């Protein structure tokens, strides 16, 4: 056993490795057990495995301009490996499409500390927002190379409709239009005898699109109604997952 009796330690812990982040993390992972990350930290170690360092995950989030910061303790699991869980809280607009950064902060008993470079990911998956008389829900595989699919129910049986796909939310015409009309793509729908309609489009296998956020809304059309819309759905927000 050796105990230093000389000058106080002034060197911060060395964060040797931090487990990297994937490009995207599925919503189900975040809402269940969170994203587990590990870091290797060197400073001092007793032969019996005890460590003097403490570590925290510093987590920053941004969802549609709404930001938050939090700190989560990391647990020493032996061999100077620390374990922590990235489990961000939802913004007022949910979790899908949220940008998450995490860093590791390590400190020793003398107050010396160091912080790692950030790792970043986007939460992918689907969530609904807003309201409407038609119910719109996601389906299919939101992984690039899969398909973006949506199903609508509660529409007028046998009537024409369309689905709007955009890159942002909106609240126009008294909240009837929930998708930003700029750069909007429109696809035809037909409601069957039960008032249901389906939409599907193949997603390209382009990794550069990982984390891309799309907003969807379905409409039933009627030329005699204001703006030509007989009924509208809730909004559906999706973020594309990396393969």
PDB file of C-alpha atoms in Angstrom:
ATOM      1  CA  UNK A   1       0.000   0.000   0.000  1.00  0.00           C
ATOM      2  CA  UNK A   2       1.440   3.375  -0.978  1.00  0.00           C
ATOM      3  CA  UNK A   3      -0.048   6.703  -0.022  1.00  0.00           C
ATOM      4  CA  UNK A   4       1.301   9.926  -1.470  1.00  0.00           C
ATOM      5  CA  UNK A   5       2.493  12.291   1.243  1.00  0.00           C
ATOM      6  CA  UNK A   6       3.926  14.901  -1.103  1.00  0.00           C
ATOM      7  CA  UNK A   7       2.316  17.789  -3.005  1.00  0.00           C
ATOM      8  CA  UNK A   8      -1.388  17.630  -3.781  1.00  0.00           C
ATOM      9  CA  UNK A   9      -2.426  16.144  -7.090  1.00  0.00           C
ATOM     10  CA  UNK A  10      -3.059  18.853  -9.712  1.00  0.00           C
ATOM     11  CA  UNK A  11      -3.514  16.641 -12.758  1.00  0.00           C
ATOM     12  CA  UNK A  12      -7.073  16.002 -13.926  1.00  0.00           C
ATOM     13  CA  UNK A  13      -8.256  12.480 -14.725  1.00  0.00           C
ATOM     14  CA  UNK A  14      -7.570  11.294 -18.252  1.00  0.00           C
ATOM     15  CA  UNK A  15     -10.662  10.242 -20.171  1.00  0.00           C
ATOM     16  CA  UNK A  16      -9.078   7.661 -22.435  1.00  0.00           C
ATOM     17  CA  UNK A  17     -12.094   6.404 -24.338  1.00  0.00           C
ATOM     18  CA  UNK A  18     -15.790   7.272 -24.529  1.00  0.00           C
ATOM     19  CA  UNK A  19     -18.201   4.889 -26.225  1.00  0.00           C
ATOM     20  CA  UNK A  20     -19.235   6.558 -29.473  1.00  0.00           C
ATOM     21  CA  UNK A  21     -22.806   7.407 -30.369  1.00  0.00           C
ATOM     22  CA  UNK A  22     -24.684   5.873 -33.311  1.00  0.00           C
ATOM     23  CA  UNK A  23     -26.097   8.305 -35.875  1.00  0.00           C
ATOM     24  CA  UNK A  24     -29.625   7.646 -34.627  1.00  0.00           C
ATOM     25  CA  UNK A  25     -31.171   5.925 -31.613  1.00  0.00           C
ATOM     26  CA  UNK A  26     -34.701   4.455 -31.863  1.00  0.00           C
ATOM     27  CA  UNK A  27     -37.410   6.057 -29.762  1.00  0.00           C
ATOM     28  CA  UNK A  28     -38.121   2.697 -28.107  1.00  0.00           C
ATOM     29  CA  UNK A  29     -34.564   2.515 -26.764  1.00  0.00           C
ATOM     30  CA  UNK A  30     -34.771   5.991 -25.262  1.00  0.00           C
ATOM     31  CA  UNK A  31     -38.191   5.487 -23.650  1.00  0.00           C
ATOM     32  CA  UNK A  32     -37.390   2.039 -22.209  1.00  0.00           C
ATOM     33  CA  UNK A  33     -33.959   1.630 -20.642  1.00  0.00           C
ATOM     34  CA  UNK A  34     -32.147   4.546 -22.273  1.00  0.00           C
ATOM     35  CA  UNK A  35     -28.875   4.433 -24.206  1.00  0.00           C
ATOM     36  CA  UNK A  36     -26.111   2.830 -22.108  1.00  0.00           C
ATOM     37  CA  UNK A  37     -22.630   4.322 -22.631  1.00  0.00           C
ATOM     38  CA  UNK A  38     -19.228   3.438 -21.167  1.00  0.00           C
ATOM     39  CA  UNK A  39     -16.057   5.432 -20.635  1.00  0.00           C
ATOM     40  CA  UNK A  40     -12.517   4.493 -19.590  1.00  0.00           C
ATOM     41  CA  UNK A  41     -11.042   6.960 -17.097  1.00  0.00           C
ATOM     42  CA  UNK A  42      -7.493   6.929 -15.671  1.00  0.00           C
ATOM     43  CA  UNK A  43      -6.322   8.764 -12.583  1.00  0.00           C
ATOM     44  CA  UNK A  44      -5.603   6.518  -9.607  1.00  0.00           C
ATOM     45  CA  UNK A  45      -6.500   2.979  -8.658  1.00  0.00           C
ATOM     46  CA  UNK A  46      -6.099   0.756  -5.634  1.00  0.00           C
ATOM     47  CA  UNK A  47      -5.157  -2.853  -6.244  1.00  0.00           C
ATOM     48  CA  UNK A  48      -8.432  -4.030  -4.734  1.00  0.00           C
ATOM     49  CA  UNK A  49     -10.347  -2.308  -7.537  1.00  0.00           C
ATOM     50  CA  UNK A  50     -11.588   0.751  -5.725  1.00  0.00           C
ATOM     51  CA  UNK A  51     -11.348   4.017  -7.581  1.00  0.00           C
ATOM     52  CA  UNK A  52     -11.211   7.595  -6.324  1.00  0.00           C
ATOM     53  CA  UNK A  53     -12.624   9.247  -9.442  1.00  0.00           C
ATOM     54  CA  UNK A  54     -16.230  10.186  -9.983  1.00  0.00           C
ATOM     55  CA  UNK A  55     -17.841  10.650 -13.378  1.00  0.00           C
ATOM     56  CA  UNK A  56     -20.997  12.140 -14.835  1.00  0.00           C
ATOM     57  CA  UNK A  57     -22.691  12.184 -18.213  1.00  0.00           C
ATOM     58  CA  UNK A  58     -23.410  15.765 -19.293  1.00  0.00           C
ATOM     59  CA  UNK A  59     -26.439  15.649 -21.604  1.00  0.00           C
ATOM     60  CA  UNK A  60     -27.648  18.491 -23.847  1.00  0.00           C
ATOM     61  CA  UNK A  61     -30.784  18.257 -25.997  1.00  0.00           C
ATOM     62  CA  UNK A  62     -32.398  20.360 -28.710  1.00  0.00           C
ATOM     63  CA  UNK A  63     -35.879  19.729 -30.112  1.00  0.00           C
ATOM     64  CA  UNK A  64     -37.244  22.401 -32.438  1.00  0.00           C
ATOM     65  CA  UNK A  65     -35.188  25.064 -30.656  1.00  0.00           C
ATOM     66  CA  UNK A  66     -36.222  23.952 -27.166  1.00  0.00           C
ATOM     67  CA  UNK A  67     -33.024  23.085 -25.292  1.00  0.00           C
ATOM     68  CA  UNK A  68     -32.193  21.425 -21.997  1.00  0.00           C
ATOM     69  CA  UNK A  69     -29.119  20.317 -20.056  1.00  0.00           C
ATOM     70  CA  UNK A  70     -28.755  17.657 -17.384  1.00  0.00           C
ATOM     71  CA  UNK A  71     -26.124  15.650 -15.545  1.00  0.00           C
ATOM     72  CA  UNK A  72     -26.348  11.915 -14.799  1.00  0.00           C
ATOM     73  CA  UNK A  73     -23.942  10.052 -12.471  1.00  0.00           C
ATOM     74  CA  UNK A  74     -21.871   7.246 -13.985  1.00  0.00           C
ATOM     75  CA  UNK A  75     -21.206   4.075 -12.004  1.00  0.00           C
ATOM     76  CA  UNK A  76     -17.740   2.516 -11.738  1.00  0.00           C
ATOM     77  CA  UNK A  77     -18.050  -1.053 -12.972  1.00  0.00           C
ATOM     78  CA  UNK A  78     -14.415  -2.130 -12.492  1.00  0.00           C
ATOM     79  CA  UNK A  79     -11.190  -1.738 -14.418  1.00  0.00           C
ATOM     80  CA  UNK A  80     -11.649   2.052 -14.490  1.00  0.00           C
ATOM     81  CA  UNK A  81     -14.673   1.588 -16.744  1.00  0.00           C
ATOM     82  CA  UNK A  82     -17.633   3.816 -15.904  1.00  0.00           C
ATOM     83  CA  UNK A  83     -21.209   3.162 -17.021  1.00  0.00           C
ATOM     84  CA  UNK A  84     -23.955   5.742 -17.534  1.00  0.00           C
ATOM     85  CA  UNK A  85     -27.346   5.958 -19.214  1.00  0.00           C
ATOM     86  CA  UNK A  86     -28.463   8.660 -21.638  1.00  0.00           C
ATOM     87  CA  UNK A  87     -32.184   8.999 -20.922  1.00  0.00           C
ATOM     88  CA  UNK A  88     -33.337  12.486 -22.018  1.00  0.00           C
ATOM     89  CA  UNK A  89     -36.700  13.871 -20.977  1.00  0.00           C
ATOM     90  CA  UNK A  90     -39.204  14.801 -23.697  1.00  0.00           C
ATOM     91  CA  UNK A  91     -39.464  18.392 -24.865  1.00  0.00           C
ATOM     92  CA  UNK A  92     -42.899  19.995 -25.066  1.00  0.00           C
ATOM     93  CA  UNK A  93     -43.018  18.679 -28.669  1.00  0.00           C
ATOM     94  CA  UNK A  94     -41.877  15.159 -27.791  1.00  0.00           C
ATOM     95  CA  UNK A  95     -38.705  13.171 -28.398  1.00  0.00           C
ATOM     96  CA  UNK A  96     -38.683  12.205 -32.084  1.00  0.00           C
ATOM     97  CA  UNK A  97     -36.136  14.270 -34.010  1.00  0.00           C
ATOM     98  CA  UNK A  98     -34.449  15.464 -30.820  1.00  0.00           C
ATOM     99  CA  UNK A  99     -30.709  16.130 -31.161  1.00  0.00           C
ATOM    100  CA  UNK A 100     -28.804  14.749 -28.168  1.00  0.00           C
ATOM    101  CA  UNK A 101     -25.188  15.458 -27.193  1.00  0.00           C
ATOM    102  CA  UNK A 102     -23.415  13.749 -24.320  1.00  0.00           C
ATOM    103  CA  UNK A 103     -20.006  14.319 -22.741  1.00  0.00           C
ATOM    104  CA  UNK A 104     -18.193  12.603 -19.903  1.00  0.00           C
ATOM    105  CA  UNK A 105     -17.003  14.692 -16.960  1.00  0.00           C
ATOM    106  CA  UNK A 106     -14.427  13.073 -14.651  1.00  0.00           C
ATOM    107  CA  UNK A 107     -13.262  14.482 -11.293  1.00  0.00           C
ATOM    108  CA  UNK A 108     -10.789  13.420  -8.606  1.00  0.00           C
ATOM    109  CA  UNK A 109     -10.912  14.065  -4.819  1.00  0.00           C
ATOM    110  CA  UNK A 110      -8.767  17.221  -5.173  1.00  0.00           C
ATOM    111  CA  UNK A 111     -11.282  18.856  -7.496  1.00  0.00           C
ATOM    112  CA  UNK A 112      -9.351  18.343 -10.708  1.00  0.00           C
ATOM    113  CA  UNK A 113     -11.706  17.604 -13.567  1.00  0.00           C
ATOM    114  CA  UNK A 114     -11.772  17.019 -17.300  1.00  0.00           C
ATOM    115  CA  UNK A 115     -14.534  16.796 -19.900  1.00  0.00           C
ATOM    116  CA  UNK A 116     -14.550  14.703 -23.075  1.00  0.00           C
ATOM    117  CA  UNK A 117     -15.497  15.866 -26.549  1.00  0.00           C
ATOM    118  CA  UNK A 118     -19.232  15.539 -27.300  1.00  0.00           C
ATOM    119  CA  UNK A 119     -20.892  12.556 -28.947  1.00  0.00           C
ATOM    120  CA  UNK A 120     -24.162  13.227 -30.814  1.00  0.00           C
ATOM    121  CA  UNK A 121     -27.193  11.354 -32.104  1.00  0.00           C
ATOM    122  CA  UNK A 122     -30.791  11.959 -33.210  1.00  0.00           C
ATOM    123  CA  UNK A 123     -33.773  10.122 -31.740  1.00  0.00           C
ATOM    124  CA  UNK A 124     -35.550   8.382 -34.621  1.00  0.00           C
ATOM    125  CA  UNK A 125     -39.041   6.897 -34.827  1.00  0.00           C
ATOM    126  CA  UNK A 126     -42.534   8.403 -34.938  1.00  0.00           C
ATOM    127  CA  UNK A 127     -44.871  10.401 -32.707  1.00  0.00           C
ATOM    128  CA  UNK A 128     -48.213  12.091 -33.289  1.00  0.00           C
ATOM    129  CA  UNK A 129     -48.986  15.740 -32.566  1.00  0.00           C
ATOM    130  CA  UNK A 130     -52.000  18.032 -32.814  1.00  0.00           C
ATOM    131  CA  UNK A 131     -55.485  16.659 -33.368  1.00  0.00           C
ATOM    132  CA  UNK A 132     -57.971  15.980 -36.132  1.00  0.00           C
ATOM    133  CA  UNK A 133     -61.121  14.005 -36.923  1.00  0.00           C
ATOM    134  CA  UNK A 134     -59.010  11.526 -38.948  1.00  0.00           C
ATOM    135  CA  UNK A 135     -56.484   9.393 -37.040  1.00  0.00           C
ATOM    136  CA  UNK A 136     -53.071   9.114 -38.706  1.00  0.00           C
ATOM    137  CA  UNK A 137     -50.474   6.620 -37.463  1.00  0.00           C
ATOM    138  CA  UNK A 138     -47.089   5.414 -38.690  1.00  0.00           C
ATOM    139  CA  UNK A 139     -46.309   1.947 -39.944  1.00  0.00           C
ATOM    140  CA  UNK A 140     -43.606   0.111 -41.859  1.00  0.00           C
ATOM    141  CA  UNK A 141     -39.889   0.332 -41.198  1.00  0.00           C
ATOM    142  CA  UNK A 142     -38.503   3.845 -40.728  1.00  0.00           C
ATOM    143  CA  UNK A 143     -34.957   2.609 -41.308  1.00  0.00           C
ATOM    144  CA  UNK A 144     -33.312   3.934 -44.460  1.00  0.00           C
ATOM    145  CA  UNK A 145     -33.792   1.318 -47.159  1.00  0.00           C
ATOM    146  CA  UNK A 146     -37.157   0.376 -45.664  1.00  0.00           C
ATOM    147  CA  UNK A 147     -40.450   2.180 -46.207  1.00  0.00           C
ATOM    148  CA  UNK A 148     -42.222   5.184 -44.774  1.00  0.00           C
ATOM    149  CA  UNK A 149     -45.801   4.056 -44.276  1.00  0.00           C
ATOM    150  CA  UNK A 150     -48.840   5.641 -42.659  1.00  0.00           C
ATOM    151  CA  UNK A 151     -52.439   4.568 -42.150  1.00  0.00           C
ATOM    152  CA  UNK A 152     -55.450   6.851 -41.782  1.00  0.00           C
ATOM    153  CA  UNK A 153     -58.768   5.908 -40.241  1.00  0.00           C
ATOM    154  CA  UNK A 154     -62.019   7.746 -39.569  1.00  0.00           C
ATOM    155  CA  UNK A 155     -62.185   9.428 -42.979  1.00  0.00           C
ATOM    156  CA  UNK A 156     -65.317   9.792 -45.119  1.00  0.00           C
ATOM    157  CA  UNK A 157     -65.976   6.404 -46.796  1.00  0.00           C
ATOM    158  CA  UNK A 158     -65.308   6.286 -50.516  1.00  0.00           C
ATOM    159  CA  UNK A 159     -64.050   9.861 -50.729  1.00  0.00           C
ATOM    160  CA  UNK A 160     -60.778  11.168 -52.211  1.00  0.00           C
ATOM    161  CA  UNK A 161     -58.024  12.563 -50.074  1.00  0.00           C
ATOM    162  CA  UNK A 162     -54.350  13.321 -49.944  1.00  0.00           C
ATOM    163  CA  UNK A 163     -51.408  13.093 -47.602  1.00  0.00           C
ATOM    164  CA  UNK A 164     -49.013  15.999 -47.166  1.00  0.00           C
ATOM    165  CA  UNK A 165     -45.348  15.368 -46.369  1.00  0.00           C
ATOM    166  CA  UNK A 166     -43.211  18.322 -45.297  1.00  0.00           C
ATOM    167  CA  UNK A 167     -40.110  19.192 -43.327  1.00  0.00           C
ATOM    168  CA  UNK A 168     -41.621  21.158 -40.438  1.00  0.00           C
ATOM    169  CA  UNK A 169     -44.718  21.644 -38.334  1.00  0.00           C
ATOM    170  CA  UNK A 170     -47.192  24.475 -38.767  1.00  0.00           C
ATOM    171  CA  UNK A 171     -50.475  25.712 -37.327  1.00  0.00           C
ATOM    172  CA  UNK A 172     -52.363  27.419 -40.155  1.00  0.00           C
ATOM    173  CA  UNK A 173     -56.036  28.022 -40.963  1.00  0.00           C
ATOM    174  CA  UNK A 174     -56.995  27.806 -37.325  1.00  0.00           C
ATOM    175  CA  UNK A 175     -54.787  24.797 -36.730  1.00  0.00           C
ATOM    176  CA  UNK A 176     -56.302  22.783 -39.585  1.00  0.00           C
ATOM    177  CA  UNK A 177     -52.994  22.609 -41.465  1.00  0.00           C
ATOM    178  CA  UNK A 178     -50.298  21.118 -39.227  1.00  0.00           C
ATOM    179  CA  UNK A 179     -47.545  20.781 -41.864  1.00  0.00           C
ATOM    180  CA  UNK A 180     -45.468  23.682 -43.145  1.00  0.00           C
ATOM    181  CA  UNK A 181     -46.598  24.351 -46.743  1.00  0.00           C
ATOM    182  CA  UNK A 182     -43.084  25.286 -47.842  1.00  0.00           C
ATOM    183  CA  UNK A 183     -41.417  22.405 -49.730  1.00  0.00           C
ATOM    184  CA  UNK A 184     -44.546  20.300 -49.331  1.00  0.00           C
ATOM    185  CA  UNK A 185     -45.068  17.019 -51.192  1.00  0.00           C
ATOM    186  CA  UNK A 186     -48.643  15.837 -51.841  1.00  0.00           C
ATOM    187  CA  UNK A 187     -49.702  12.246 -52.516  1.00  0.00           C
ATOM    188  CA  UNK A 188     -53.233  11.072 -53.420  1.00  0.00           C
ATOM    189  CA  UNK A 189     -55.319   8.921 -51.061  1.00  0.00           C
ATOM    190  CA  UNK A 190     -58.630   7.137 -51.425  1.00  0.00           C
ATOM    191  CA  UNK A 191     -60.662   6.327 -48.339  1.00  0.00           C
ATOM    192  CA  UNK A 192     -62.255   2.886 -48.599  1.00  0.00           C
ATOM    193  CA  UNK A 193     -65.739   1.873 -47.480  1.00  0.00           C
ATOM    194  CA  UNK A 194     -64.671   1.855 -43.847  1.00  0.00           C
ATOM    195  CA  UNK A 195     -63.027   5.293 -44.037  1.00  0.00           C
ATOM    196  CA  UNK A 196     -59.467   3.941 -44.018  1.00  0.00           C
ATOM    197  CA  UNK A 197     -56.570   4.828 -46.326  1.00  0.00           C
ATOM    198  CA  UNK A 198     -52.923   3.776 -46.548  1.00  0.00           C
ATOM    199  CA  UNK A 199     -49.752   5.436 -47.783  1.00  0.00           C
ATOM    200  CA  UNK A 200     -46.289   3.988 -48.355  1.00  0.00           C
ATOM    201  CA  UNK A 201     -43.096   5.148 -50.050  1.00  0.00           C
ATOM    202  CA  UNK A 202     -39.688   3.441 -50.237  1.00  0.00           C
ATOM    203  CA  UNK A 203     -36.903   5.172 -48.327  1.00  0.00           C
ATOM    204  CA  UNK A 204     -33.544   5.508 -50.117  1.00  0.00           C
ATOM    205  CA  UNK A 205     -30.505   3.760 -48.661  1.00  0.00           C
ATOM    206  CA  UNK A 206     -28.666   7.048 -48.200  1.00  0.00           C
ATOM    207  CA  UNK A 207     -26.892   7.388 -44.865  1.00  0.00           C
ATOM    208  CA  UNK A 208     -26.810  11.172 -45.247  1.00  0.00           C
ATOM    209  CA  UNK A 209     -30.581  11.150 -44.598  1.00  0.00           C
ATOM    210  CA  UNK A 210     -30.246   9.524 -41.163  1.00  0.00           C
ATOM    211  CA  UNK A 211     -32.115  11.615 -38.609  1.00  0.00           C
ATOM    212  CA  UNK A 212     -34.056  13.564 -41.241  1.00  0.00           C
ATOM    213  CA  UNK A 213     -37.369  14.757 -39.752  1.00  0.00           C
ATOM    214  CA  UNK A 214     -40.574  14.658 -41.802  1.00  0.00           C
ATOM    215  CA  UNK A 215     -44.075  15.799 -40.841  1.00  0.00           C
ATOM    216  CA  UNK A 216     -47.204  14.227 -42.333  1.00  0.00           C
ATOM    217  CA  UNK A 217     -50.917  15.008 -42.315  1.00  0.00           C
ATOM    218  CA  UNK A 218     -53.854  13.395 -44.133  1.00  0.00           C
ATOM    219  CA  UNK A 219     -56.871  15.219 -45.576  1.00  0.00           C
ATOM    220  CA  UNK A 220     -60.252  14.284 -46.988  1.00  0.00           C
ATOM    221  CA  UNK A 221     -61.154  16.509 -49.934  1.00  0.00           C
ATOM    222  CA  UNK A 222     -64.435  18.234 -50.728  1.00  0.00           C
ATOM    223  CA  UNK A 223     -64.483  21.191 -53.157  1.00  0.00           C
ATOM    224  CA  UNK A 224     -67.525  22.697 -51.439  1.00  0.00           C
ATOM    225  CA  UNK A 225     -65.749  22.986 -48.061  1.00  0.00           C
ATOM    226  CA  UNK A 226     -63.430  25.822 -46.928  1.00  0.00           C
ATOM    227  CA  UNK A 227     -59.979  25.376 -48.485  1.00  0.00           C
ATOM    228  CA  UNK A 228     -61.396  22.269 -50.196  1.00  0.00           C
ATOM    229  CA  UNK A 229     -60.909  20.190 -47.043  1.00  0.00           C
ATOM    230  CA  UNK A 230     -63.721  18.111 -45.553  1.00  0.00           C
ATOM    231  CA  UNK A 231     -61.662  16.633 -42.703  1.00  0.00           C
ATOM    232  CA  UNK A 232     -58.058  16.617 -41.483  1.00  0.00           C
ATOM    233  CA  UNK A 233     -55.952  14.272 -39.408  1.00  0.00           C
ATOM    234  CA  UNK A 234     -53.572  14.797 -36.528  1.00  0.00           C
ATOM    235  CA  UNK A 235     -49.966  15.455 -37.435  1.00  0.00           C
ATOM    236  CA  UNK A 236     -47.407  12.652 -37.606  1.00  0.00           C
ATOM    237  CA  UNK A 237     -43.724  13.415 -37.019  1.00  0.00           C
ATOM    238  CA  UNK A 238     -41.086  10.888 -38.052  1.00  0.00           C
ATOM    239  CA  UNK A 239     -37.296  10.869 -37.956  1.00  0.00           C
ATOM    240  CA  UNK A 240     -35.545   8.388 -40.241  1.00  0.00           C
ATOM    241  CA  UNK A 241     -33.319   5.753 -38.619  1.00  0.00           C
ATOM    242  CA  UNK A 242     -29.825   4.864 -39.800  1.00  0.00           C
ATOM    243  CA  UNK A 243     -29.407   1.293 -41.120  1.00  0.00           C
TER     244      UNK A 243
END
